Short mmCIF file of C-alpha atoms in Angstrom, two decimals:
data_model
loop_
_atom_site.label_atom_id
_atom_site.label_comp_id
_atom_site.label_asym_id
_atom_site.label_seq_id
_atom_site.Cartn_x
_atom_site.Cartn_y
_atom_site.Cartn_z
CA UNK A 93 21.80 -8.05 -10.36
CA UNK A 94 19.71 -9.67 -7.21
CA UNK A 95 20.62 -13.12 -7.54
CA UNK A 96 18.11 -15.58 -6.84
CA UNK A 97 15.34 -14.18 -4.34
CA UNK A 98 11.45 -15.28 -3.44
CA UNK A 99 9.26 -14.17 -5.95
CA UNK A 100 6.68 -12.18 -2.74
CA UNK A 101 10.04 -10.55 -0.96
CA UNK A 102 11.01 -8.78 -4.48
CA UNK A 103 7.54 -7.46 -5.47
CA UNK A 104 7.03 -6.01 -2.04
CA UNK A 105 10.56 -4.49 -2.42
CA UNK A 106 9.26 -3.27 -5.93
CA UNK A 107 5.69 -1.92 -4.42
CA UNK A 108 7.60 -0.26 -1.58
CA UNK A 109 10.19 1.46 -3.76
CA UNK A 110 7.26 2.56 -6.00
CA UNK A 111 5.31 4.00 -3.40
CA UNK A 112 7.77 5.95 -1.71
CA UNK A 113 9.27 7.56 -5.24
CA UNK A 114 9.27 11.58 -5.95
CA UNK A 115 9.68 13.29 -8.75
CA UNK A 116 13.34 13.43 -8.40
CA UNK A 117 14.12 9.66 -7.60
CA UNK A 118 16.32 7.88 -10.31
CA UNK A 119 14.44 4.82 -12.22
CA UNK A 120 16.02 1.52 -11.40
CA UNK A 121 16.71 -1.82 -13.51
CA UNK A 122 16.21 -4.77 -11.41
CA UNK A 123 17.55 -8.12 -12.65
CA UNK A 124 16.78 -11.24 -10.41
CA UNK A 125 16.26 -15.23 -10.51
CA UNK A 126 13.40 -16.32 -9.00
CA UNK A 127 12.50 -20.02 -6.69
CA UNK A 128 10.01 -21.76 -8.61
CA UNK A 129 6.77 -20.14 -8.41
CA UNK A 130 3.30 -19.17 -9.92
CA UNK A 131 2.14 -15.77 -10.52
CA UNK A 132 -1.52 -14.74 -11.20
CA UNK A 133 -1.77 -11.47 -13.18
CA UNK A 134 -5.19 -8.97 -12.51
CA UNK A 135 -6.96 -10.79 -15.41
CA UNK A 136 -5.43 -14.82 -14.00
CA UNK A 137 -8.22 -17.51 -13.71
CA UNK A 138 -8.27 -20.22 -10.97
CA UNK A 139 -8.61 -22.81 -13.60
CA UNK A 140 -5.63 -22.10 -15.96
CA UNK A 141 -3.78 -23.58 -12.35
CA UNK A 142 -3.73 -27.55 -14.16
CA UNK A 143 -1.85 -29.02 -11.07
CA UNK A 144 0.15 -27.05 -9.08
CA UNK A 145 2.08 -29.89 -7.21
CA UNK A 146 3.14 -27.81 -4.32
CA UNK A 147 4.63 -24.43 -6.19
CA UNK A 148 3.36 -21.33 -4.56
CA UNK A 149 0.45 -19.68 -6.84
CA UNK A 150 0.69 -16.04 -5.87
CA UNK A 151 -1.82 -13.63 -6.76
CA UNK A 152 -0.52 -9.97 -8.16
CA UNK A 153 -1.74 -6.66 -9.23
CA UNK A 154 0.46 -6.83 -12.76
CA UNK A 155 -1.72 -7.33 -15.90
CA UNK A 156 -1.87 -10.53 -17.79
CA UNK A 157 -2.69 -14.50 -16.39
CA UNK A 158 -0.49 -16.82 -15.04
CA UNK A 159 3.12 -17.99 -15.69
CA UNK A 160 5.68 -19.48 -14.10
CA UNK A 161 9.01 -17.92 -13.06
CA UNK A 162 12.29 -20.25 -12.10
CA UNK A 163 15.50 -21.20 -11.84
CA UNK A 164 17.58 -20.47 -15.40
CA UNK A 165 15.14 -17.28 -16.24
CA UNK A 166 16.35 -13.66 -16.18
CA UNK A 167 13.49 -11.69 -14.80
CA UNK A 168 13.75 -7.79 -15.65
CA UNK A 169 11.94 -5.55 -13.12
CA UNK A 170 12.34 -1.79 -15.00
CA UNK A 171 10.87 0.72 -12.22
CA UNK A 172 10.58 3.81 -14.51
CA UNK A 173 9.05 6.69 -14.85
CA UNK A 174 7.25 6.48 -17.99
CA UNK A 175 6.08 10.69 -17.15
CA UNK A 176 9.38 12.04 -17.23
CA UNK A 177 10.94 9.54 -19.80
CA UNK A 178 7.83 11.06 -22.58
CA UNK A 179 6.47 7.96 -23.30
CA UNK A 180 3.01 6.05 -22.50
CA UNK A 181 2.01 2.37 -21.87
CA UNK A 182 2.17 1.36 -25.33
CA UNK A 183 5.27 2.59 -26.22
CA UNK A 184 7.06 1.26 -22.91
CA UNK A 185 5.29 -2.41 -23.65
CA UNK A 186 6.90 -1.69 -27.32
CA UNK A 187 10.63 -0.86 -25.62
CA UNK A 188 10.63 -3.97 -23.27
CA UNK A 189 10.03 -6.59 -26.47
CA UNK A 190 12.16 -4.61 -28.56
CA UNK A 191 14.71 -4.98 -26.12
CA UNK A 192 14.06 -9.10 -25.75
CA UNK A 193 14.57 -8.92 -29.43
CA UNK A 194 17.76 -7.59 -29.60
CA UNK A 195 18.93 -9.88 -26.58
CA UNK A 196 17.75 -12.90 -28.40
CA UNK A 197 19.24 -11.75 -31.97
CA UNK A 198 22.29 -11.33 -30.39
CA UNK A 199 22.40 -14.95 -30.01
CA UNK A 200 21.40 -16.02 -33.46
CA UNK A 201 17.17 -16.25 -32.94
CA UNK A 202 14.70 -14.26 -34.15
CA UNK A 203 11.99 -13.43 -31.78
CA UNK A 204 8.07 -12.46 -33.44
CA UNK A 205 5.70 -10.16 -31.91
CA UNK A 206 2.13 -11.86 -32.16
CA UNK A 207 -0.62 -9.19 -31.68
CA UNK A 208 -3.16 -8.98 -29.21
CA UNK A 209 -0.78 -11.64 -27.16
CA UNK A 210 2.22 -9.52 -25.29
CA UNK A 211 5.32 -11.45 -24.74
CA UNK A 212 7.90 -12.50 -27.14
CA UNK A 213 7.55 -15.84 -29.32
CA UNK A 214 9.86 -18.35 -31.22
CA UNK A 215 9.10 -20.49 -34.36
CA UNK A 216 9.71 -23.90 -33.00
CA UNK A 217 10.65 -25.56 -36.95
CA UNK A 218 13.23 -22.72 -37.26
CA UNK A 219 13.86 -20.21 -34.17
CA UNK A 220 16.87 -19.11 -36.67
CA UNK A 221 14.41 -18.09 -39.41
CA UNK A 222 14.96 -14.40 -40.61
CA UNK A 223 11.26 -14.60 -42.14
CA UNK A 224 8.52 -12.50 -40.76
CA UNK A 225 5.57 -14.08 -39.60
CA UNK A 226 2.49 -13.96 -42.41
CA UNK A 227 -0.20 -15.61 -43.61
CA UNK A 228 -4.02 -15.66 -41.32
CA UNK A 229 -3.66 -16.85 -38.31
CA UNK A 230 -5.90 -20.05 -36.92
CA UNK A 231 -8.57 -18.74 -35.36
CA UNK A 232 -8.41 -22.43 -33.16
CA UNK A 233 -4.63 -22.05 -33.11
CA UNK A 234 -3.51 -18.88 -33.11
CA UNK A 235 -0.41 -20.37 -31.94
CA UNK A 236 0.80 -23.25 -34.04
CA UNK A 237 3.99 -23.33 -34.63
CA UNK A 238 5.24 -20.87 -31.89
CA UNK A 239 6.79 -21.18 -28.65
CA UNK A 240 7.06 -18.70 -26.25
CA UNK A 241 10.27 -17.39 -24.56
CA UNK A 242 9.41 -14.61 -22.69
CA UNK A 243 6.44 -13.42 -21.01
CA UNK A 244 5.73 -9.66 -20.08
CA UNK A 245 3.29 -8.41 -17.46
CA UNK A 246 3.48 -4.99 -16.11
CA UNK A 247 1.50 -2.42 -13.55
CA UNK A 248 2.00 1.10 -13.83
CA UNK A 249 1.14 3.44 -10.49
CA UNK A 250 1.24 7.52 -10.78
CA UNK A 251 3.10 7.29 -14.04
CA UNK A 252 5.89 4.63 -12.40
CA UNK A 253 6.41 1.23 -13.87
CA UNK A 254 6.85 -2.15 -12.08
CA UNK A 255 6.98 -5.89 -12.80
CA UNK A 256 8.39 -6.52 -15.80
CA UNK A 257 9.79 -9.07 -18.44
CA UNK A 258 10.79 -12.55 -17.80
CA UNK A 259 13.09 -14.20 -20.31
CA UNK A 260 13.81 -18.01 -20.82
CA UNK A 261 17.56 -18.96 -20.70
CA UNK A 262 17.86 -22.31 -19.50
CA UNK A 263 15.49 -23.63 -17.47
CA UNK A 264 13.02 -26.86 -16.15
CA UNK A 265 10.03 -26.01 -18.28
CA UNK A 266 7.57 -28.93 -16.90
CA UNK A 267 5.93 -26.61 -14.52
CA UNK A 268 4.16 -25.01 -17.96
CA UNK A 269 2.69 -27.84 -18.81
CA UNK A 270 0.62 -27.71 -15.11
CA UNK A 271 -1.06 -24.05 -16.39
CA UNK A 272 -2.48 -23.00 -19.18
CA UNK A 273 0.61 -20.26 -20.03
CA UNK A 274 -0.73 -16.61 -19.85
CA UNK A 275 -4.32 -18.02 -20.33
CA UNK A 276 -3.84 -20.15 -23.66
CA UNK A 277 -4.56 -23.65 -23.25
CA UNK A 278 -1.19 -25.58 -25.13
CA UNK A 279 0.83 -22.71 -25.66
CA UNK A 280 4.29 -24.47 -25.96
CA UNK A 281 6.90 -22.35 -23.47
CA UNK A 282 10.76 -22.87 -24.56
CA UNK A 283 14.27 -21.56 -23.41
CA UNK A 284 17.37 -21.02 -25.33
CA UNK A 285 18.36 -24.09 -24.14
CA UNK A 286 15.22 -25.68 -26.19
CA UNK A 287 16.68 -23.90 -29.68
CA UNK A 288 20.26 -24.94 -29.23
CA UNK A 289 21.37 -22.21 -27.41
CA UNK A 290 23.71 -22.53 -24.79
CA UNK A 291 24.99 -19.86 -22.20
CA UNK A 292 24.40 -18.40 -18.71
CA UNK A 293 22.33 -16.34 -16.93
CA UNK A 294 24.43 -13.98 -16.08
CA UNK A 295 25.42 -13.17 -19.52
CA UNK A 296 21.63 -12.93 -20.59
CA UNK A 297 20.98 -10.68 -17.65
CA UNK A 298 23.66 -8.41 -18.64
CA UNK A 299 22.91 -8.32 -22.18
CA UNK A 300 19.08 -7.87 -21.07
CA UNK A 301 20.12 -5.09 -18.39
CA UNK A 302 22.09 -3.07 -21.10
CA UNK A 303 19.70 -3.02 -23.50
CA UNK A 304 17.17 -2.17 -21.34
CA UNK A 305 19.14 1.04 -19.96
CA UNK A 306 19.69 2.56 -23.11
CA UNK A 307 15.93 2.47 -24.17
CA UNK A 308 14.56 3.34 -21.23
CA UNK A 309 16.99 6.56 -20.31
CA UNK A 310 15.69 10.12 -21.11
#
Protein backbone atom coordinates (compact mmCIF):
# COMPACT_ATOMS: atom_id res chain seq x y z
CA UNK A 1 0.00 0.00 0.00
CA UNK A 2 1.29 3.70 -1.24
CA UNK A 3 -0.72 5.81 0.86
CA UNK A 4 -1.95 8.86 -0.56
CA UNK A 5 0.35 10.14 -3.55
CA UNK A 6 -0.22 12.72 -6.73
CA UNK A 7 -2.05 11.14 -9.27
CA UNK A 8 1.19 12.32 -12.27
CA UNK A 9 4.15 11.06 -9.67
CA UNK A 10 2.43 7.39 -9.55
CA UNK A 11 1.72 6.92 -13.30
CA UNK A 12 5.22 7.99 -14.16
CA UNK A 13 6.39 5.50 -11.45
CA UNK A 14 3.96 2.96 -13.24
CA UNK A 15 5.29 3.96 -16.99
CA UNK A 16 8.87 3.75 -15.71
CA UNK A 17 8.51 0.37 -14.01
CA UNK A 18 6.75 -0.81 -17.23
CA UNK A 19 9.31 0.23 -19.47
CA UNK A 20 12.21 -1.04 -17.82
CA UNK A 21 10.49 -4.77 -17.15
CA UNK A 22 12.13 -8.20 -18.64
CA UNK A 23 10.86 -11.24 -18.99
CA UNK A 24 11.89 -12.30 -15.63
CA UNK A 25 10.60 -9.26 -13.49
CA UNK A 26 7.81 -10.20 -10.90
CA UNK A 27 4.23 -8.40 -11.61
CA UNK A 28 3.37 -5.95 -8.91
CA UNK A 29 -0.06 -4.88 -7.14
CA UNK A 30 -0.07 -1.29 -6.44
CA UNK A 31 -2.68 0.08 -4.02
CA UNK A 32 -2.72 3.96 -3.51
CA UNK A 33 -5.08 7.07 -2.55
CA UNK A 34 -4.97 9.67 -4.75
CA UNK A 35 -5.29 14.07 -4.15
CA UNK A 36 -8.27 15.06 -5.91
CA UNK A 37 -7.80 14.99 -9.51
CA UNK A 38 -9.12 14.49 -13.15
CA UNK A 39 -7.95 11.97 -15.49
CA UNK A 40 -8.60 11.96 -19.30
CA UNK A 41 -8.46 8.44 -20.80
CA UNK A 42 -7.15 8.04 -24.86
CA UNK A 43 -10.84 8.30 -25.96
CA UNK A 44 -11.64 11.64 -23.02
CA UNK A 45 -13.38 14.72 -24.62
CA UNK A 46 -12.65 18.36 -23.57
CA UNK A 47 -16.29 18.89 -23.05
CA UNK A 48 -17.28 16.04 -20.62
CA UNK A 49 -14.82 18.65 -18.22
CA UNK A 50 -18.47 20.57 -16.80
CA UNK A 51 -16.42 22.87 -14.40
CA UNK A 52 -13.35 21.90 -13.18
CA UNK A 53 -13.04 24.50 -10.27
CA UNK A 54 -9.35 24.28 -9.93
CA UNK A 55 -8.74 20.18 -9.85
CA UNK A 56 -5.93 19.20 -12.10
CA UNK A 57 -7.42 17.57 -15.50
CA UNK A 58 -4.57 15.31 -16.56
CA UNK A 59 -4.43 13.79 -19.81
CA UNK A 60 -3.32 9.82 -19.99
CA UNK A 61 -2.59 7.11 -22.36
CA UNK A 62 -5.16 4.49 -20.40
CA UNK A 63 -8.39 3.74 -22.36
CA UNK A 64 -11.72 5.10 -21.42
CA UNK A 65 -12.91 9.15 -20.67
CA UNK A 66 -12.68 10.98 -17.73
CA UNK A 67 -13.21 10.32 -13.97
CA UNK A 68 -12.27 11.55 -10.98
CA UNK A 69 -9.96 9.93 -8.42
CA UNK A 70 -9.86 11.18 -4.48
CA UNK A 71 -9.60 11.02 -1.14
CA UNK A 72 -11.71 7.75 0.39
CA UNK A 73 -11.08 5.65 -3.07
CA UNK A 74 -8.82 2.58 -3.26
CA UNK A 75 -7.13 2.81 -6.58
CA UNK A 76 -5.63 -0.69 -7.80
CA UNK A 77 -2.66 -0.33 -10.20
CA UNK A 78 -2.05 -4.37 -11.27
CA UNK A 79 1.32 -4.18 -13.44
CA UNK A 80 1.11 -7.74 -14.93
CA UNK A 81 2.15 -9.61 -17.41
CA UNK A 82 -0.86 -10.70 -19.14
CA UNK A 83 1.93 -13.00 -21.72
CA UNK A 84 3.21 -15.11 -19.15
CA UNK A 85 0.02 -15.22 -16.88
CA UNK A 86 -1.97 -16.98 -20.44
CA UNK A 87 -4.51 -14.63 -20.61
CA UNK A 88 -5.54 -11.63 -23.10
CA UNK A 89 -7.24 -8.18 -22.66
CA UNK A 90 -10.58 -9.48 -22.28
CA UNK A 91 -10.06 -11.91 -19.88
CA UNK A 92 -7.77 -9.56 -17.60
CA UNK A 93 -10.72 -6.67 -17.94
CA UNK A 94 -13.02 -9.85 -16.85
CA UNK A 95 -10.51 -10.67 -13.61
CA UNK A 96 -10.31 -6.98 -12.39
CA UNK A 97 -14.45 -6.67 -12.11
CA UNK A 98 -14.69 -10.04 -10.94
CA UNK A 99 -12.44 -9.16 -8.33
CA UNK A 100 -14.52 -5.65 -7.43
CA UNK A 101 -17.33 -8.08 -7.16
CA UNK A 102 -16.16 -10.19 -4.69
CA UNK A 103 -14.74 -7.10 -2.64
CA UNK A 104 -18.11 -5.50 -2.71
CA UNK A 105 -20.12 -8.91 -1.89
CA UNK A 106 -18.04 -9.28 0.87
CA UNK A 107 -19.71 -6.38 2.30
CA UNK A 108 -23.29 -7.25 1.62
CA UNK A 109 -23.76 -5.44 -2.21
CA UNK A 110 -24.10 -6.84 -5.27
CA UNK A 111 -22.20 -5.23 -8.01
CA UNK A 112 -23.73 -5.67 -12.08
CA UNK A 113 -21.64 -5.75 -15.06
CA UNK A 114 -23.43 -3.49 -17.77
CA UNK A 115 -22.07 -4.34 -21.28
CA UNK A 116 -20.40 -2.26 -23.63
CA UNK A 117 -19.76 0.17 -20.36
CA UNK A 118 -16.53 -1.30 -18.27
CA UNK A 119 -16.58 -0.52 -14.66
CA UNK A 120 -18.65 -1.94 -11.97
CA UNK A 121 -22.32 -0.58 -11.17
CA UNK A 122 -24.84 -0.53 -8.18
CA UNK A 123 -28.71 -0.50 -8.23
CA UNK A 124 -29.38 2.65 -6.36
CA UNK A 125 -33.33 1.32 -5.04
CA UNK A 126 -31.55 -1.82 -3.69
CA UNK A 127 -27.55 -2.11 -3.90
CA UNK A 128 -28.42 -5.35 -1.59
CA UNK A 129 -30.54 -6.91 -4.36
CA UNK A 130 -29.39 -10.56 -5.24
CA UNK A 131 -31.42 -10.11 -8.67
CA UNK A 132 -29.63 -10.02 -11.93
CA UNK A 133 -30.09 -7.22 -14.05
CA UNK A 134 -32.88 -7.96 -17.07
CA UNK A 135 -35.25 -6.55 -19.02
CA UNK A 136 -34.10 -3.98 -22.47
CA UNK A 137 -32.24 -1.46 -21.58
CA UNK A 138 -33.27 2.47 -22.45
CA UNK A 139 -31.77 3.24 -25.35
CA UNK A 140 -31.98 7.23 -23.77
CA UNK A 141 -31.04 5.77 -20.38
CA UNK A 142 -29.09 3.03 -20.50
CA UNK A 143 -28.40 3.84 -17.03
CA UNK A 144 -31.48 4.40 -14.93
CA UNK A 145 -31.43 3.10 -11.96
CA UNK A 146 -27.61 2.45 -11.59
CA UNK A 147 -24.86 4.06 -9.91
CA UNK A 148 -21.48 3.50 -10.46
CA UNK A 149 -18.81 2.47 -7.89
CA UNK A 150 -15.91 1.74 -9.63
CA UNK A 151 -14.42 2.76 -12.76
CA UNK A 152 -11.73 0.70 -14.75
CA UNK A 153 -9.34 2.06 -17.37
CA UNK A 154 -6.33 0.21 -18.39
CA UNK A 155 -3.18 0.39 -21.07
CA UNK A 156 -1.38 -2.57 -21.90
CA UNK A 157 2.47 -2.12 -23.42
CA UNK A 158 4.50 -5.39 -24.82
CA UNK A 159 2.06 -7.70 -23.13
CA UNK A 160 2.44 -5.64 -19.51
CA UNK A 161 -0.54 -4.10 -17.84
CA UNK A 162 -0.87 -0.67 -16.14
CA UNK A 163 -3.49 1.69 -14.68
CA UNK A 164 -6.02 -0.03 -13.25
CA UNK A 165 -9.33 -0.08 -11.12
CA UNK A 166 -10.54 2.58 -8.90
CA UNK A 167 -13.08 1.64 -6.26
CA UNK A 168 -15.46 3.97 -4.22
CA UNK A 169 -15.20 3.56 -0.38
CA UNK A 170 -16.02 6.68 1.16
CA UNK A 171 -15.52 9.60 -0.48
CA UNK A 172 -16.67 13.57 -1.54
CA UNK A 173 -18.48 12.65 -4.72
CA UNK A 174 -19.41 16.42 -5.90
CA UNK A 175 -16.49 16.59 -8.17
CA UNK A 176 -18.73 13.96 -10.53
CA UNK A 177 -21.25 16.05 -10.91
CA UNK A 178 -18.54 18.76 -12.74
CA UNK A 179 -17.87 15.80 -15.68
CA UNK A 180 -19.83 13.85 -17.49
CA UNK A 181 -18.45 10.32 -15.65
CA UNK A 182 -16.53 8.11 -18.22
CA UNK A 183 -18.35 10.04 -21.06
CA UNK A 184 -22.16 9.56 -19.98
CA UNK A 185 -23.88 12.65 -19.35
CA UNK A 186 -25.86 11.93 -15.59
CA UNK A 187 -24.34 8.83 -14.77
CA UNK A 188 -24.93 8.88 -10.92
CA UNK A 189 -21.26 7.90 -9.17
CA UNK A 190 -21.73 6.43 -5.44
CA UNK A 191 -19.44 4.99 -2.60
CA UNK A 192 -20.15 2.49 0.01
CA UNK A 193 -20.69 5.17 2.09
CA UNK A 194 -23.81 6.18 -0.32
CA UNK A 195 -25.40 2.36 0.25
CA UNK A 196 -24.96 2.26 3.98
CA UNK A 197 -21.77 0.91 4.08
CA UNK A 198 -19.39 1.92 6.49
CA UNK A 199 -15.57 1.00 6.80
CA UNK A 200 -12.04 2.11 5.86
CA UNK A 201 -9.83 2.25 3.26
CA UNK A 202 -7.46 0.31 4.38
CA UNK A 203 -9.63 -2.61 4.88
CA UNK A 204 -11.06 -2.20 1.21
CA UNK A 205 -7.54 -1.98 -0.09
CA UNK A 206 -6.61 -5.11 1.54
CA UNK A 207 -9.58 -6.99 0.66
CA UNK A 208 -9.12 -5.46 -3.02
CA UNK A 209 -5.22 -6.34 -2.96
CA UNK A 210 -5.97 -10.04 -1.97
CA UNK A 211 -8.33 -10.71 -4.31
CA UNK A 212 -6.55 -9.30 -6.88
CA UNK A 213 -3.30 -11.53 -6.16
CA UNK A 214 -4.94 -14.68 -6.33
CA UNK A 215 -6.53 -14.02 -9.84
CA UNK A 216 -3.91 -12.54 -11.32
CA UNK A 217 -0.94 -15.20 -10.20
CA UNK A 218 0.14 -17.92 -12.73
Amino acid sequence: MLGRRAYGDIEAEMRAFTEARRPDTPDEIWLVEHEPVYTQGLAGRADHVLDAQGVPVVATNRGGQVTYHGPGQVVAYPLVDLQRLGIYVKEYVYRLEHCVLKVLASHGVTGHRVAGAPGIYVRLADPFSHAALTGPVPADDPFRGLGKIAALGIKVSRHCSYHGVALNVAMDLSPYERINPCGYAGLRTVDLATLGVFTDWATVARQLGERLAAHLSP
